[in-house]
Amino acid sequence: MAERGRVLAKCRIKQILIAKLVRIQHPGVRSQKSEFRGYLVD
């Protein structure tokens, strides 16, 4: 279970980093957010 928690934490960190990068590159773009959410789940 600890291993799974670590993997989930890593995924979470990756999501946050990607979200930050996307926000920096495309400020004010909200319509793509849902698109990226589907992309991150992959």
mmCIF file of C-alpha atoms in Angstrom:
data_model
loop_
_atom_site.group_PDB
_atom_site.id
_atom_site.type_symbol
_atom_site.label_atom_id
_atom_site.label_comp_id
_atom_site.label_asym_id
_atom_site.label_seq_id
_atom_site.Cartn_x
_atom_site.Cartn_y
_atom_site.Cartn_z
ATOM 1 C CA MET A 1 0.000 0.000 0.000
ATOM 2 C CA ALA A 2 2.884 2.352 0.767
ATOM 3 C CA GLU A 3 4.252 1.741 -2.729
ATOM 4 C CA ARG A 4 0.909 2.641 -4.292
ATOM 5 C CA GLY A 5 0.707 5.808 -2.199
ATOM 6 C CA ARG A 6 4.129 6.851 -3.444
ATOM 7 C CA VAL A 7 3.107 6.289 -7.060
ATOM 8 C CA LEU A 8 -0.082 8.320 -6.541
ATOM 9 C CA ALA A 9 1.932 11.127 -4.966
ATOM 10 C CA LYS A 10 4.297 11.130 -7.954
ATOM 11 C CA CYS A 11 1.372 11.305 -10.373
ATOM 12 C CA ARG A 12 -0.122 14.148 -8.345
ATOM 13 C CA ILE A 13 3.145 16.110 -8.427
ATOM 14 C CA LYS A 14 3.422 15.517 -12.179
ATOM 15 C CA GLN A 15 -0.126 16.781 -12.707
ATOM 16 C CA ILE A 16 0.585 19.936 -10.712
ATOM 17 C CA LEU A 17 3.821 20.587 -12.629
ATOM 18 C CA ILE A 18 2.139 20.081 -16.005
ATOM 19 C CA ALA A 19 -0.759 22.315 -14.940
ATOM 20 C CA LYS A 20 1.735 25.040 -13.970
ATOM 21 C CA LEU A 21 3.590 24.701 -17.281
ATOM 22 C CA VAL A 22 0.340 24.869 -19.225
ATOM 23 C CA ARG A 23 -0.756 27.949 -17.267
ATOM 24 C CA ILE A 24 2.581 29.673 -17.970
ATOM 25 C CA GLN A 25 2.507 28.832 -21.691
ATOM 26 C CA HIS A 26 -1.204 29.547 -22.211
ATOM 27 C CA PRO A 27 -2.347 32.179 -19.710
ATOM 28 C CA GLY A 28 -6.106 32.616 -19.556
ATOM 29 C CA VAL A 29 -6.869 29.498 -21.602
ATOM 30 C CA ARG A 30 -9.638 27.700 -19.714
ATOM 31 C CA SER A 31 -11.342 25.768 -22.527
ATOM 32 C CA GLN A 32 -8.284 23.498 -22.889
ATOM 33 C CA LYS A 33 -8.260 22.654 -19.176
ATOM 34 C CA SER A 34 -10.778 19.815 -19.536
ATOM 35 C CA GLU A 35 -8.833 18.544 -22.557
ATOM 36 C CA PHE A 36 -5.640 18.450 -20.507
ATOM 37 C CA ARG A 37 -7.406 16.725 -17.621
ATOM 38 C CA GLY A 38 -8.315 13.853 -19.959
ATOM 39 C CA TYR A 39 -4.737 13.906 -21.262
ATOM 40 C CA LEU A 40 -3.265 13.697 -17.756
ATOM 41 C CA VAL A 41 -5.445 10.733 -16.766
ATOM 42 C CA ASP A 42 -3.803 8.641 -19.488
#
